[in-house]
Amino acid sequence: MQRDEIGGFAEDGSPVIGRITSFTPGTMPEAHAHWRGQLAWCPDRPVTVETERRLHLISSGMAIWLPPKHRHRIRAEGARKSVNLYTRPATAPLPKAPTSFPLDALEAELLRTLAGSSRADRQEPAFARLTAVLWDRLARPAPAPTLPLPADPRLRRIALAHLDGVDHSLDHWAAALALSRRSLQRLVRRDTGQSWATWMRDLRLARAIAPLMAGKSVQHAAHAAGYATASGFVAAFHAARGITPGQLQRRMEI
């Protein structure tokens, strides 16, 4: 049987294959794609899901749908458990683009049960009925916070480095990419529509969203974003996103 090495399952032709896996920071896969669609849920902690042009910030109370052959990377701060359903193309009545869904207690239990099912379980009529109930329950997408990612691979490299906490300067990146300061600034403006300073601010603020979704304090989130004071962080966050960090936390309580 063909094996999906990243997903950790053998392809057996079933409409839906479930898998529960655990990852430590050093074993989280690099960007990849599956032949099947993937419904992924990480119940332990928030995760960031990098897709072609966006970074999705997914709380532990949400699952994300990744369509077949859609390149992605899932990361978390610390070890994580991944509860997944892998569906054959056109099997799941879900969107054609990455989409996040809130999980109430019923959806979470259905997803956990289906993901932990064996090959023999998948042959039972009850498995198909439970799957149909889950698809019905996932008819209510819930937008998760997202951040646009640049198309230019050089800028994508900068963005992902800053999201990982690497706060290099404009001069550093210009030298690393063999560009002048002005050329790099023009590249950022053309690709993102923002100035270098505004782009850097948004990337720094994005680092705070995962701690906020995990229920960490505003002070903790401010530190993650590189701000010396919580008040300065709150003011910058509100100016950029139109809501306070506390309001974001309340919206993400699913």
CSV table of C-alpha atoms in Angstrom, one decimal:
chain,number,residue,atom,x,y,z
A,1,MET,CA,0.0,0.0,0.0
A,2,GLN,CA,1.1,3.5,-0.7
A,3,ARG,CA,2.0,5.4,2.5
A,4,ASP,CA,1.6,9.1,3.4
A,5,GLU,CA,4.8,9.6,5.3
A,6,ILE,CA,3.9,12.9,6.8
A,7,GLY,CA,0.3,11.9,7.7
A,8,GLY,CA,1.6,8.5,9.0
A,9,PHE,CA,-1.2,6.4,7.3
A,10,ALA,CA,-1.4,3.8,4.6
A,11,GLU,CA,-3.6,4.6,1.6
A,12,ASP,CA,-6.3,1.9,1.5
A,13,GLY,CA,-9.0,3.6,-0.6
A,14,SER,CA,-11.3,4.4,2.3
A,15,PRO,CA,-13.2,7.7,1.8
A,16,VAL,CA,-11.9,9.0,5.2
A,17,ILE,CA,-8.8,7.9,7.1
A,18,GLY,CA,-8.2,9.1,10.7
A,19,ARG,CA,-4.9,9.6,12.4
A,20,ILE,CA,-3.8,10.9,15.8
A,21,THR,CA,-0.2,11.9,16.0
A,22,SER,CA,2.1,13.7,18.4
A,23,PHE,CA,4.9,16.2,17.5
A,24,THR,CA,7.7,17.8,19.5
A,25,PRO,CA,9.1,21.1,18.2
A,26,GLY,CA,12.0,19.3,16.6
A,27,THR,CA,9.7,16.8,14.7
A,28,MET,CA,7.1,19.2,13.3
A,29,PRO,CA,7.1,18.7,9.5
A,30,GLU,CA,8.2,21.3,7.0
A,31,ALA,CA,5.9,22.6,4.4
A,32,HIS,CA,4.2,19.7,2.5
A,33,ALA,CA,0.9,18.7,0.8
A,34,HIS,CA,-1.3,15.6,0.9
A,35,TRP,CA,-3.1,13.9,-1.9
A,36,ARG,CA,-6.1,13.8,0.4
A,37,GLY,CA,-7.8,16.8,2.1
A,38,GLN,CA,-7.0,17.2,5.8
A,39,LEU,CA,-9.1,18.3,8.7
A,40,ALA,CA,-6.7,19.1,11.5
A,41,TRP,CA,-7.3,19.8,15.1
A,42,CYS,CA,-4.7,20.4,17.8
A,43,PRO,CA,-6.5,20.2,21.2
A,44,ASP,CA,-3.4,21.0,23.3
A,45,ARG,CA,-2.5,24.5,22.2
A,46,PRO,CA,-2.9,27.2,19.5
A,47,VAL,CA,-1.1,26.6,16.2
A,48,THR,CA,-0.1,28.6,13.2
A,49,VAL,CA,-0.9,27.1,9.8
A,50,GLU,CA,1.2,28.5,6.9
A,51,THR,CA,-0.5,28.1,3.6
A,52,GLU,CA,0.4,29.6,0.2
A,53,ARG,CA,-0.4,33.2,0.9
A,54,ARG,CA,-1.7,33.4,4.5
A,55,LEU,CA,-0.7,32.5,8.0
A,56,HIS,CA,-3.8,31.2,9.9
A,57,LEU,CA,-3.8,31.5,13.7
A,58,ILE,CA,-5.9,28.6,15.0
A,59,SER,CA,-7.0,28.2,18.6
A,60,SER,CA,-7.3,24.9,20.4
A,61,GLY,CA,-11.1,25.2,20.1
A,62,MET,CA,-11.0,25.2,16.3
A,63,ALA,CA,-10.1,22.8,13.4
A,64,ILE,CA,-8.7,23.9,10.0
A,65,TRP,CA,-9.7,22.3,6.7
A,66,LEU,CA,-6.8,22.0,4.2
A,67,PRO,CA,-8.0,21.0,0.7
A,68,PRO,CA,-6.3,18.2,-1.3
A,69,LYS,CA,-2.8,19.0,-2.6
A,70,HIS,CA,-2.8,22.3,-0.7
A,71,ARG,CA,0.7,23.0,0.5
A,72,HIS,CA,0.9,23.9,4.2
A,73,ARG,CA,2.9,23.8,7.4
A,74,ILE,CA,1.5,23.5,11.0
A,75,ARG,CA,3.6,24.8,13.9
A,76,ALA,CA,3.1,25.3,17.6
A,77,GLU,CA,5.1,26.6,20.6
A,78,GLY,CA,5.8,23.3,22.4
A,79,ALA,CA,4.7,19.8,21.8
A,80,ARG,CA,1.3,19.2,20.2
A,81,LYS,CA,-1.1,16.4,19.5
A,82,SER,CA,-2.7,16.4,16.0
A,83,VAL,CA,-6.2,14.9,15.5
A,84,ASN,CA,-6.7,14.5,11.8
A,85,LEU,CA,-9.1,13.2,9.2
A,86,TYR,CA,-7.8,12.7,5.7
A,87,THR,CA,-10.5,12.6,3.0
A,88,ARG,CA,-10.4,11.5,-0.6
A,89,PRO,CA,-10.8,14.4,-3.1
A,90,ALA,CA,-14.5,15.4,-3.4
A,91,THR,CA,-15.5,13.2,-0.5
A,92,ALA,CA,-16.0,15.9,2.1
A,93,PRO,CA,-18.5,18.7,1.4
A,94,LEU,CA,-16.0,21.3,2.6
A,95,PRO,CA,-14.7,24.5,0.9
A,96,LYS,CA,-12.1,24.6,-1.8
A,97,ALA,CA,-9.9,27.0,0.3
A,98,PRO,CA,-8.3,26.6,3.8
A,99,THR,CA,-11.1,27.2,6.2
A,100,SER,CA,-11.4,27.2,10.0
A,101,PHE,CA,-14.3,25.8,12.0
A,102,PRO,CA,-15.3,26.1,15.6
A,103,LEU,CA,-15.6,22.8,17.5
A,104,ASP,CA,-18.3,22.4,20.1
A,105,ALA,CA,-18.2,19.4,22.4
A,106,LEU,CA,-20.1,17.2,19.9
A,107,GLU,CA,-17.8,18.0,16.9
A,108,ALA,CA,-14.7,17.6,19.0
A,109,GLU,CA,-15.8,14.1,20.2
A,110,LEU,CA,-16.8,13.1,16.7
A,111,LEU,CA,-13.5,14.2,15.3
A,112,ARG,CA,-11.6,12.4,18.1
A,113,THR,CA,-13.6,9.2,17.7
A,114,LEU,CA,-13.3,9.1,13.9
A,115,ALA,CA,-9.6,10.0,14.0
A,116,GLY,CA,-8.9,7.1,16.4
A,117,SER,CA,-10.8,4.5,14.4
A,118,SER,CA,-9.1,1.5,12.9
A,119,ARG,CA,-9.3,0.2,9.3
A,120,ALA,CA,-11.9,-2.3,10.4
A,121,ASP,CA,-14.0,0.4,12.1
A,122,ARG,CA,-14.0,2.4,8.8
A,123,GLN,CA,-15.8,-0.6,7.1
A,124,GLU,CA,-18.7,-0.3,9.5
A,125,PRO,CA,-21.9,1.6,8.4
A,126,ALA,CA,-21.7,3.5,11.7
A,127,PHE,CA,-18.4,5.1,10.6
A,128,ALA,CA,-20.1,6.6,7.5
A,129,ARG,CA,-23.0,7.8,9.6
A,130,LEU,CA,-20.8,9.5,12.1
A,131,THR,CA,-18.8,11.1,9.4
A,132,ALA,CA,-21.9,12.5,7.8
A,133,VAL,CA,-23.0,14.0,11.1
A,134,LEU,CA,-19.6,15.7,11.4
A,135,TRP,CA,-19.8,17.2,7.9
A,136,ASP,CA,-23.3,18.5,8.8
A,137,ARG,CA,-22.0,20.0,12.0
A,138,LEU,CA,-19.1,21.7,10.2
A,139,ALA,CA,-21.5,23.9,8.1
A,140,ARG,CA,-20.6,27.0,10.1
A,141,PRO,CA,-17.1,28.3,9.3
A,142,ALA,CA,-15.6,30.7,11.8
A,143,PRO,CA,-13.0,33.1,10.5
A,144,ALA,CA,-9.7,32.8,12.5
A,145,PRO,CA,-7.1,35.6,12.6
A,146,THR,CA,-4.9,35.5,9.6
A,147,LEU,CA,-1.8,37.4,8.3
A,148,PRO,CA,-1.0,37.8,4.6
A,149,LEU,CA,2.3,36.2,3.5
A,150,PRO,CA,4.3,37.8,0.7
A,151,ALA,CA,4.5,36.1,-2.7
A,152,ASP,CA,8.2,37.0,-3.1
A,153,PRO,CA,10.3,34.2,-1.5
A,154,ARG,CA,12.8,36.7,-0.2
A,155,LEU,CA,10.1,38.6,1.7
A,156,ARG,CA,8.5,35.3,2.8
A,157,ARG,CA,11.8,34.4,4.4
A,158,ILE,CA,11.9,37.7,6.3
A,159,ALA,CA,8.3,37.3,7.4
A,160,LEU,CA,8.7,33.8,8.8
A,161,ALA,CA,11.9,34.7,10.5
A,162,HIS,CA,10.2,37.6,12.3
A,163,LEU,CA,7.2,35.5,13.2
A,164,ASP,CA,9.7,33.1,14.8
A,165,GLY,CA,11.1,36.0,16.9
A,166,VAL,CA,14.1,37.0,14.8
A,167,ASP,CA,14.0,40.8,14.9
A,168,HIS,CA,16.7,41.7,12.3
A,169,SER,CA,16.9,45.3,11.0
A,170,LEU,CA,16.3,46.6,7.5
A,171,ASP,CA,20.1,46.9,7.0
A,172,HIS,CA,20.6,43.3,8.0
A,173,TRP,CA,18.1,41.9,5.6
A,174,ALA,CA,19.2,44.2,2.8
A,175,ALA,CA,22.8,42.8,3.2
A,176,ALA,CA,21.6,39.2,3.6
A,177,LEU,CA,19.6,39.5,0.3
A,178,ALA,CA,22.2,41.4,-1.6
A,179,LEU,CA,19.8,44.4,-2.0
A,180,SER,CA,20.1,48.1,-1.2
A,181,ARG,CA,17.9,49.5,1.5
A,182,ARG,CA,15.9,51.4,-1.0
A,183,SER,CA,15.4,48.3,-3.2
A,184,LEU,CA,14.2,46.2,-0.3
A,185,GLN,CA,11.8,48.9,0.8
A,186,ARG,CA,10.4,49.1,-2.7
A,187,LEU,CA,10.0,45.3,-2.8
A,188,VAL,CA,8.1,45.4,0.5
A,189,ARG,CA,5.8,48.2,-0.7
A,190,ARG,CA,5.1,46.5,-4.0
A,191,ASP,CA,4.4,43.0,-2.5
A,192,THR,CA,2.6,44.0,0.7
A,193,GLY,CA,1.3,47.5,0.1
A,194,GLN,CA,3.0,48.6,3.3
A,195,SER,CA,6.0,50.5,4.4
A,196,TRP,CA,8.9,48.5,6.0
A,197,ALA,CA,8.0,50.0,9.4
A,198,THR,CA,4.3,49.1,9.2
A,199,TRP,CA,5.0,45.6,7.9
A,200,MET,CA,7.5,45.0,10.8
A,201,ARG,CA,4.9,46.2,13.3
A,202,ASP,CA,2.2,43.9,12.0
A,203,LEU,CA,4.6,40.9,12.1
A,204,ARG,CA,5.6,41.7,15.6
A,205,LEU,CA,2.0,42.0,16.7
A,206,ALA,CA,1.2,38.7,15.0
A,207,ARG,CA,3.6,37.0,17.4
A,208,ALA,CA,1.3,37.9,20.3
A,209,ILE,CA,-1.8,36.2,18.9
A,210,ALA,CA,-0.9,32.6,19.7
A,211,PRO,CA,-0.2,33.5,23.4
A,212,LEU,CA,-3.4,35.4,23.6
A,213,MET,CA,-5.4,32.5,22.2
A,214,ALA,CA,-3.7,30.2,24.7
A,215,GLY,CA,-5.1,32.4,27.5
A,216,LYS,CA,-1.8,34.0,28.4
A,217,SER,CA,-1.7,37.5,30.0
A,218,VAL,CA,-1.4,40.7,28.0
A,219,GLN,CA,2.0,41.2,29.6
A,220,HIS,CA,3.1,37.8,28.3
A,221,ALA,CA,1.8,38.6,24.8
A,222,ALA,CA,3.5,42.0,24.9
A,223,HIS,CA,6.8,40.3,25.7
A,224,ALA,CA,6.3,37.8,22.8
A,225,ALA,CA,5.8,40.8,20.5
A,226,GLY,CA,8.9,42.5,21.7
A,227,TYR,CA,7.2,45.4,23.5
A,228,ALA,CA,8.7,46.7,26.7
A,229,THR,CA,5.3,47.6,28.3
A,230,ALA,CA,1.8,46.2,28.1
A,231,SER,CA,0.3,49.6,27.6
A,232,GLY,CA,2.5,50.2,24.5
A,233,PHE,CA,1.5,46.8,23.1
A,234,VAL,CA,-2.2,47.4,23.7
A,235,ALA,CA,-2.1,50.8,22.0
A,236,ALA,CA,-0.2,49.4,19.0
A,237,PHE,CA,-2.5,46.3,18.8
A,238,HIS,CA,-5.6,48.4,18.9
A,239,ALA,CA,-4.3,50.8,16.2
A,240,ALA,CA,-3.4,48.0,13.9
A,241,ARG,CA,-6.4,45.7,14.4
A,242,GLY,CA,-9.2,47.9,15.7
A,243,ILE,CA,-9.7,45.8,18.8
A,244,THR,CA,-7.8,45.3,22.1
A,245,PRO,CA,-5.9,42.1,22.9
A,246,GLY,CA,-8.6,41.3,25.6
A,247,GLN,CA,-11.4,41.7,23.0
A,248,LEU,CA,-9.5,39.3,20.7
A,249,GLN,CA,-9.3,36.7,23.5
A,250,ARG,CA,-13.0,37.0,24.2
A,251,ARG,CA,-13.8,36.5,20.5
A,252,MET,CA,-11.6,33.4,20.4
A,253,GLU,CA,-13.3,31.7,23.4
A,254,ILE,CA,-15.1,29.0,21.4
